mmCIF file of C-alpha atoms in Angstrom:
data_model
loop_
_atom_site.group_PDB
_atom_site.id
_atom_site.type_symbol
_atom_site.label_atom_id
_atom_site.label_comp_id
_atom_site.label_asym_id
_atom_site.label_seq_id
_atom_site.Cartn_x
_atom_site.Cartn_y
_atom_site.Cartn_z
ATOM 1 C CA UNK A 1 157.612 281.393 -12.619
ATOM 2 C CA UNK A 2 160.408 279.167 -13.167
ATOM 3 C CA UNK A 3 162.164 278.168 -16.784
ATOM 4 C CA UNK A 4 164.344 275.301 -15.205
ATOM 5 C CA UNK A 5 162.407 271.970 -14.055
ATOM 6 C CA UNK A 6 164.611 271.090 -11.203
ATOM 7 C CA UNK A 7 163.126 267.594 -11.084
ATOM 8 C CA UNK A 8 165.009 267.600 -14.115
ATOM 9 C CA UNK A 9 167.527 269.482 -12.997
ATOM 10 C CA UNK A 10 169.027 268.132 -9.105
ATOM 11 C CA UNK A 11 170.315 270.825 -6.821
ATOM 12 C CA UNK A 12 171.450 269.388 -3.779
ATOM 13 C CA UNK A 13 172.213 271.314 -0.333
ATOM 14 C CA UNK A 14 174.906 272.753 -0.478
ATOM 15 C CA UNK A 15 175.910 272.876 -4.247
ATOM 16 C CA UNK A 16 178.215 276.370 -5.810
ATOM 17 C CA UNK A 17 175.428 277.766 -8.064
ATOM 18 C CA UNK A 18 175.965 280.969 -10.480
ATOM 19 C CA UNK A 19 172.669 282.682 -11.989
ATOM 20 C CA UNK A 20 174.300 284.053 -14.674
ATOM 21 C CA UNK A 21 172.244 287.351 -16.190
ATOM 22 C CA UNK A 22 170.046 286.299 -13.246
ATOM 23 C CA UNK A 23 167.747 289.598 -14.351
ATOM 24 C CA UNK A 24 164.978 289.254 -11.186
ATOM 25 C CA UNK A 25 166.374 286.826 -9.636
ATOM 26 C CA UNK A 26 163.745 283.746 -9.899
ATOM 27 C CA UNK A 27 165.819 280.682 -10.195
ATOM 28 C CA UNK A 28 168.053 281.945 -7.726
ATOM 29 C CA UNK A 29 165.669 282.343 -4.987
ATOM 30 C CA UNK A 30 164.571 279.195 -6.234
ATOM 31 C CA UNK A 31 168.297 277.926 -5.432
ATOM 32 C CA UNK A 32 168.613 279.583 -2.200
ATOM 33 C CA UNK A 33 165.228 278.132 -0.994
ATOM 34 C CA UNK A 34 166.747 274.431 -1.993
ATOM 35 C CA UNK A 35 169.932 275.196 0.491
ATOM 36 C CA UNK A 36 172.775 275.990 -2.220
ATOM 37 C CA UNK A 37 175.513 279.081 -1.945
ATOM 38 C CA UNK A 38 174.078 281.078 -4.682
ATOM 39 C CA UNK A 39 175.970 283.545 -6.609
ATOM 40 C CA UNK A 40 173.259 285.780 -8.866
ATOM 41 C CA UNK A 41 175.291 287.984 -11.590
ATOM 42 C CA UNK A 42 173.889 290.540 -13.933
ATOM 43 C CA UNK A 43 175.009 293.467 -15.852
ATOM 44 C CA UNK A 44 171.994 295.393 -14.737
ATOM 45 C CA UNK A 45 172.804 296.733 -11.405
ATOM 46 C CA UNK A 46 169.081 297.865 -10.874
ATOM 47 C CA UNK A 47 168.564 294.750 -11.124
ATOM 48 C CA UNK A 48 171.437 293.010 -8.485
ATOM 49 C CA UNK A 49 170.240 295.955 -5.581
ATOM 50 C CA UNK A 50 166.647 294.493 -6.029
ATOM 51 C CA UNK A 51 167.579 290.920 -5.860
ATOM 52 C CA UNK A 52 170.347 291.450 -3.273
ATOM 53 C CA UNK A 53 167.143 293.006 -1.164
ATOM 54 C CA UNK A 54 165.040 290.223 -1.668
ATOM 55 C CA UNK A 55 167.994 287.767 -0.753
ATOM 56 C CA UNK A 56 168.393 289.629 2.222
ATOM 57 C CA UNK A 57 164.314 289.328 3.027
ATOM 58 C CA UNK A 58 164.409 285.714 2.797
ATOM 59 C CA UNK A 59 167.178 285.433 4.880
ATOM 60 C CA UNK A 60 165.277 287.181 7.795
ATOM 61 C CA UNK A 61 161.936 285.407 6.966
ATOM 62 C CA UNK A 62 163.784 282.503 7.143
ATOM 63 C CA UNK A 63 163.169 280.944 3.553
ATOM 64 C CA UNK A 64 166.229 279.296 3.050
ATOM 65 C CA UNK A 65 167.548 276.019 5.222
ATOM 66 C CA UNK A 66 171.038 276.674 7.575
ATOM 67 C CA UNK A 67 174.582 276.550 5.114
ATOM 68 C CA UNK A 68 172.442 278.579 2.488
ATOM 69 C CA UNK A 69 174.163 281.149 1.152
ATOM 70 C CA UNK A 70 173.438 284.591 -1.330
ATOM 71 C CA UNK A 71 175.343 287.198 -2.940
ATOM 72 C CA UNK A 72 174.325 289.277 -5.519
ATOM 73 C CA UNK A 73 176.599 291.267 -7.759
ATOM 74 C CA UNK A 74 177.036 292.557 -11.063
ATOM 75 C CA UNK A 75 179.635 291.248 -14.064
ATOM 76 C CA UNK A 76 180.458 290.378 -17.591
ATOM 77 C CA UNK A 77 179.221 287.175 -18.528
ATOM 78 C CA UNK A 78 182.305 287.033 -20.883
ATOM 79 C CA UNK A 79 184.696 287.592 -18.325
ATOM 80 C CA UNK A 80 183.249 286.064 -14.962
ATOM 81 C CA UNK A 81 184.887 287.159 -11.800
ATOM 82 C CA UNK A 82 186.066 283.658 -11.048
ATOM 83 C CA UNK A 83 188.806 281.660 -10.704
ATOM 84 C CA UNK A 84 188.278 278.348 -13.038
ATOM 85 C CA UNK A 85 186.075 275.044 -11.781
ATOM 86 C CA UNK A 86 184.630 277.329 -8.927
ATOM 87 C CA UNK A 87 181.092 276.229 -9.430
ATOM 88 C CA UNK A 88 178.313 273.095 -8.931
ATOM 89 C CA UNK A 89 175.970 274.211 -11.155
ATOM 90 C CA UNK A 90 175.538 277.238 -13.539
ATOM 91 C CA UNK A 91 172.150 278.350 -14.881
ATOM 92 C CA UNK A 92 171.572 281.276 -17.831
ATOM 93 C CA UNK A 93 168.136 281.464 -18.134
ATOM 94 C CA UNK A 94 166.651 283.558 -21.148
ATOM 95 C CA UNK A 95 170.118 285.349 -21.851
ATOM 96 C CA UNK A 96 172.512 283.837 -24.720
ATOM 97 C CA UNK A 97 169.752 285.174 -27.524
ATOM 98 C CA UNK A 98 170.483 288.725 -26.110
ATOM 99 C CA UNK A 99 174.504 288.449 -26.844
ATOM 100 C CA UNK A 100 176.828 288.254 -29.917
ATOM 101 C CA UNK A 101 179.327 286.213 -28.989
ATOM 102 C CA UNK A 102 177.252 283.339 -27.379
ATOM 103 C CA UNK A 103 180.196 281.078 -27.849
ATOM 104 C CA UNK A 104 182.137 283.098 -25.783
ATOM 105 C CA UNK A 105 179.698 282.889 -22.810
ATOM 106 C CA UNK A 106 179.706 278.851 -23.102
ATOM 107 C CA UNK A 107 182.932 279.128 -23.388
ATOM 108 C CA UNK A 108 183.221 280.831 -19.538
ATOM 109 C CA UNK A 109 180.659 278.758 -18.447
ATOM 110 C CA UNK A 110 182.293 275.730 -19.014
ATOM 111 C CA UNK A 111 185.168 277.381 -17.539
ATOM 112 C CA UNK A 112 184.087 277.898 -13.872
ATOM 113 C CA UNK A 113 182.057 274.939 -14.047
ATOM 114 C CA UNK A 114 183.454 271.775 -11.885
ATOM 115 C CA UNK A 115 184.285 268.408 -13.504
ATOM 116 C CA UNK A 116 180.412 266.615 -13.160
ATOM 117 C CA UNK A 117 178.797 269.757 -12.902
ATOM 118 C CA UNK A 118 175.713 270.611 -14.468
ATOM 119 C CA UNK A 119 174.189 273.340 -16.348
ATOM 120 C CA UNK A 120 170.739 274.504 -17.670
ATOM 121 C CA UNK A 121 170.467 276.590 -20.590
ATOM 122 C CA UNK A 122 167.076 278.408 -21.532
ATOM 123 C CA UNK A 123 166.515 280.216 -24.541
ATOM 124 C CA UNK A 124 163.100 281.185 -26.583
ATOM 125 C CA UNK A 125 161.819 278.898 -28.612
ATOM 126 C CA UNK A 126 162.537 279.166 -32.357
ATOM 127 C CA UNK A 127 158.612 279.027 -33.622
ATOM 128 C CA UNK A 128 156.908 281.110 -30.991
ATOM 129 C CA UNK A 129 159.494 283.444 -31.374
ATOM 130 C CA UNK A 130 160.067 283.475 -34.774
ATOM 131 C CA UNK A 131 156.150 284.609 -34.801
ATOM 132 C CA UNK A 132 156.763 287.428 -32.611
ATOM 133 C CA UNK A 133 159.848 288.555 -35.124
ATOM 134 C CA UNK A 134 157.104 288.657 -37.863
ATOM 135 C CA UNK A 135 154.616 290.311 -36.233
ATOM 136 C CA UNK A 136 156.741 293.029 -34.739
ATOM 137 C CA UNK A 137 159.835 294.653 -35.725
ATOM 138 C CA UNK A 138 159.618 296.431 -32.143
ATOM 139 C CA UNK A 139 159.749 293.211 -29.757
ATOM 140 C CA UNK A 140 163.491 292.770 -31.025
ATOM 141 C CA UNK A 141 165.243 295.814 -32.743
ATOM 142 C CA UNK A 142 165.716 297.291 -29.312
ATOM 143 C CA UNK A 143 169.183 298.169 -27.460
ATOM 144 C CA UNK A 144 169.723 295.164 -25.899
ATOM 145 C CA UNK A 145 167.239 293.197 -26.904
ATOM 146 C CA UNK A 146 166.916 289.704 -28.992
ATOM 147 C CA UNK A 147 169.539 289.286 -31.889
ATOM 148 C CA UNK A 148 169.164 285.518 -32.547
ATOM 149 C CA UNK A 149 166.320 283.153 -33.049
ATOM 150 C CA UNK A 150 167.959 279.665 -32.176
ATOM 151 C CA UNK A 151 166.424 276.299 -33.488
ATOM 152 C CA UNK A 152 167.300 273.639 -31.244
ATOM 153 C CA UNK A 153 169.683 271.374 -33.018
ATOM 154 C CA UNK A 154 171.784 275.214 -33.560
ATOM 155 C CA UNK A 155 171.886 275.409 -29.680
ATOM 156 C CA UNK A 156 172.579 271.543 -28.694
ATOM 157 C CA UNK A 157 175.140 271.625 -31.317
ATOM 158 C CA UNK A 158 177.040 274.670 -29.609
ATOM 159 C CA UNK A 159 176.832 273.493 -26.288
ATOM 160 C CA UNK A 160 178.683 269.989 -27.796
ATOM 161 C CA UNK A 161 181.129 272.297 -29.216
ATOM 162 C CA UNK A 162 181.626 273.987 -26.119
ATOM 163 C CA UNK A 163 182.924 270.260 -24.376
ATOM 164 C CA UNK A 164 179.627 269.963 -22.729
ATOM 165 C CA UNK A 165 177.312 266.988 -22.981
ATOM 166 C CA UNK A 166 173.656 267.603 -22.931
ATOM 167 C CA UNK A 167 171.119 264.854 -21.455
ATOM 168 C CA UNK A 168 168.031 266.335 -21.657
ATOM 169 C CA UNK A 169 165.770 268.999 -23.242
ATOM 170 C CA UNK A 170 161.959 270.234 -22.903
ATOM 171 C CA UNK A 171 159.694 273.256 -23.690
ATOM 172 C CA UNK A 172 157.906 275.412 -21.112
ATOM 173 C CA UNK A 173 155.654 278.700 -21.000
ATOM 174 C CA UNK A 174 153.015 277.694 -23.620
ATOM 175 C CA UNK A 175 150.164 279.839 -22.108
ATOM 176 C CA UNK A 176 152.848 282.544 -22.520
ATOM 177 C CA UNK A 177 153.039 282.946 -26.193
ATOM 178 C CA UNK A 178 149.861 283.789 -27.152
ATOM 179 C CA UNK A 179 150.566 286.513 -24.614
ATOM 180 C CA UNK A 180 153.171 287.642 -26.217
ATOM 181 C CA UNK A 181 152.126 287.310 -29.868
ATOM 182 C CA UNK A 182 148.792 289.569 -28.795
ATOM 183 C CA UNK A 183 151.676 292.098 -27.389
ATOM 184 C CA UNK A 184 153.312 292.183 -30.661
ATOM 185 C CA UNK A 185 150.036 292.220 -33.013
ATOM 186 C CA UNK A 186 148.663 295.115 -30.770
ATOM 187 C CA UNK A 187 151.954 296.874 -29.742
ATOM 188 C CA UNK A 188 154.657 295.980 -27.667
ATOM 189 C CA UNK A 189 154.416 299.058 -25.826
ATOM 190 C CA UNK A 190 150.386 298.707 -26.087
ATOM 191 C CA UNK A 191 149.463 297.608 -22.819
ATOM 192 C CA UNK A 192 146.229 299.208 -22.603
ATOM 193 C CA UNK A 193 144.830 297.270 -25.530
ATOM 194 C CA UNK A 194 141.537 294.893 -24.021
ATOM 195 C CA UNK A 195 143.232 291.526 -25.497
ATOM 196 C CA UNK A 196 146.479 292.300 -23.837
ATOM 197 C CA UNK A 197 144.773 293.157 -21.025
ATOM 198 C CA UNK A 198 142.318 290.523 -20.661
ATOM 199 C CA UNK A 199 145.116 287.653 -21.096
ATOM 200 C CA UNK A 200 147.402 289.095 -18.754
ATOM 201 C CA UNK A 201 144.840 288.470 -16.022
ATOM 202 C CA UNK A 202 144.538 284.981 -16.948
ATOM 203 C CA UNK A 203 148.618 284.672 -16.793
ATOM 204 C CA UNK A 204 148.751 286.857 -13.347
ATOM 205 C CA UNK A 205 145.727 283.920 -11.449
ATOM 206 C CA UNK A 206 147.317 281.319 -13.453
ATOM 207 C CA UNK A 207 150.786 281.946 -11.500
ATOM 208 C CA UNK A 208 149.090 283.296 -8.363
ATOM 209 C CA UNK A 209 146.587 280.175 -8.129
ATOM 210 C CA UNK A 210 147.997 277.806 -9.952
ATOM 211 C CA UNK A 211 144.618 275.851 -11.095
ATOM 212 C CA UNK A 212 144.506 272.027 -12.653
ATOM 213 C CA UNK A 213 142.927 272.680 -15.656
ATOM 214 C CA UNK A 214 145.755 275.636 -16.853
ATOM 215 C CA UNK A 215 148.587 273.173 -15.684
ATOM 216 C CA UNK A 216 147.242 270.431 -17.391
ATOM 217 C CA UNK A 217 146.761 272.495 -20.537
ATOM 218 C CA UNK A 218 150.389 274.161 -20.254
ATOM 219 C CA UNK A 219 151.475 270.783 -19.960
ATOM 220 C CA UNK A 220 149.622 269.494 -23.267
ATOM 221 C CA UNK A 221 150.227 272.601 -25.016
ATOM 222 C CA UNK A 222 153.774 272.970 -24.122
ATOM 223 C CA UNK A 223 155.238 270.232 -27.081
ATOM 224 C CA UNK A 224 153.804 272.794 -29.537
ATOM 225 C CA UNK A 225 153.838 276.496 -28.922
ATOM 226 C CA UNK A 226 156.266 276.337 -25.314
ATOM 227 C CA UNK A 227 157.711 279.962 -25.341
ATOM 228 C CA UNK A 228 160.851 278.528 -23.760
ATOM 229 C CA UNK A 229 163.233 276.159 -25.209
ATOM 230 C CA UNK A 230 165.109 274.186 -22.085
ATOM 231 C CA UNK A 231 168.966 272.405 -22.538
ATOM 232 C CA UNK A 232 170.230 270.443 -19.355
ATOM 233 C CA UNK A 233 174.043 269.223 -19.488
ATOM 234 C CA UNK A 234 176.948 267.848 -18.024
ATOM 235 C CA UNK A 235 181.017 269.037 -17.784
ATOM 236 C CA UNK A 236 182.496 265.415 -18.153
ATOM 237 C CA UNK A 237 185.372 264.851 -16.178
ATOM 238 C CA UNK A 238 187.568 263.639 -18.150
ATOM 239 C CA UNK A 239 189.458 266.619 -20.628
ATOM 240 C CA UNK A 240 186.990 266.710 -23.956
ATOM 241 C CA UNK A 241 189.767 264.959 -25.857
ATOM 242 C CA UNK A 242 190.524 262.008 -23.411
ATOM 243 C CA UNK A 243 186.060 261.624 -23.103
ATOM 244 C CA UNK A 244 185.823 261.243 -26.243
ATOM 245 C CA UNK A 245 188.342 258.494 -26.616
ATOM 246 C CA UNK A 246 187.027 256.966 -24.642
#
């Protein structure tokens, strides 16, 4: 299930991507499939072994095109084990609500990212989410869980600030917040509850089968309750002072 719309979002063979806080690993696969050297990075390093073994099975199936690359490996997102303008493209997908110093992570984005690079920032979307904060203390006041609700203008704003230059939003994962506001009504823990239940079979064929009629819906639906709130942007080439000069 991917965040990032890369028809949205061009990846071309052969392109430097990081996942950064790549948790599972989707839109890295997703990278490695569409021929690009893909660097995945999480804290988690449960995480990194799992995705570094499914890198590693998709190598020997053969899922990803000759000059593909993958590495796996675990890092700071404030303090990214590379040197500056090392990458194409950077994606962090469902991460910045998770740290405090969110400016500090755009700030090392923009850092290794190349002159004309791109990046895709994904966060939750401030109404869905802002119902799960009201219906459930437990969803957020975890160790490591979600500290910020962000409304979009409040992200676009700090990716501006960051010398970035976005040029394109959306919202995805509608049929996913009902899910998740059922999880938080019944318990977030509560997964034996028959609602929960019954609507995570509907998500589970929905992603294995992918019918018409839910696409179509998610599609329709996704303006007004999308659990996912999607930034795309640009490093301009010029130095932030000179770009805007001009």
């Amino acid at each position: 299930m991917l965040t990032v719309d890369f028809s949205r979002f061009p990846l071309a063979p052969g392109d430097r991507v990081l996942d950064l806080g790549c948790g599972a690993g989707r839109h890295a696969f997703e990278c490695y499939r569409r021929g690009a050297r893909v660097v995945a990075l999480d804290q988690n390093g449960e995480e990194i072994r799992e995705v570094a073994k499914w890198f590693a099975a998709m190598k020997e199936a053969g899922e990803a095109p000759a000059g593909a690359t993958a590495t796996a490996m675990e890092g700071d997102a404030l303090a990214l084990p590379f040197p500056d303008e090392s990458f194409d493209v950077v994606i962090i997908s469902e991460v910045m609500e998770h740290i405090p110093d969110d400016k500090g992570v755009l700030a090392e984005m923009v850092r290794v990212l190349k002159p004309g690079g791109r990046i895709a920032i994904t966060v939750p979307r401030y109404g869905p989410e802002k119902v799960c904060w009201t219906l459930s203390d437990a969803y957020h006041e975890v160790e490591g869980g979600h500290i910020r609700i962000y409304k979009a203008d409040e992200l676009l704003a700090k990716i501006r600030e960051a010398g970035l230059r976005p040029y394109g939003t959306h919202h995805a994962h509608a049929l996913h917040s009902p899910y998740w506001w059922l999880k938080c009504a019944f318990g977030v823990d509560n997964d034996k509850a028959l609602p929960v239940r019954a609507y995570h079979k509907l998500l589970v064929w929905d992603i294995m089968k992918k019918p018409l009629a839910t696409r179509v819906a998610e599609r329709a639906l996704n303006p007004v309750i999308g659990k996912s709130f999607v930034a795309y942007a640009t490093k301009p080439h010029l130095p932030r002072a000179e770009a805007d000069a001009t």
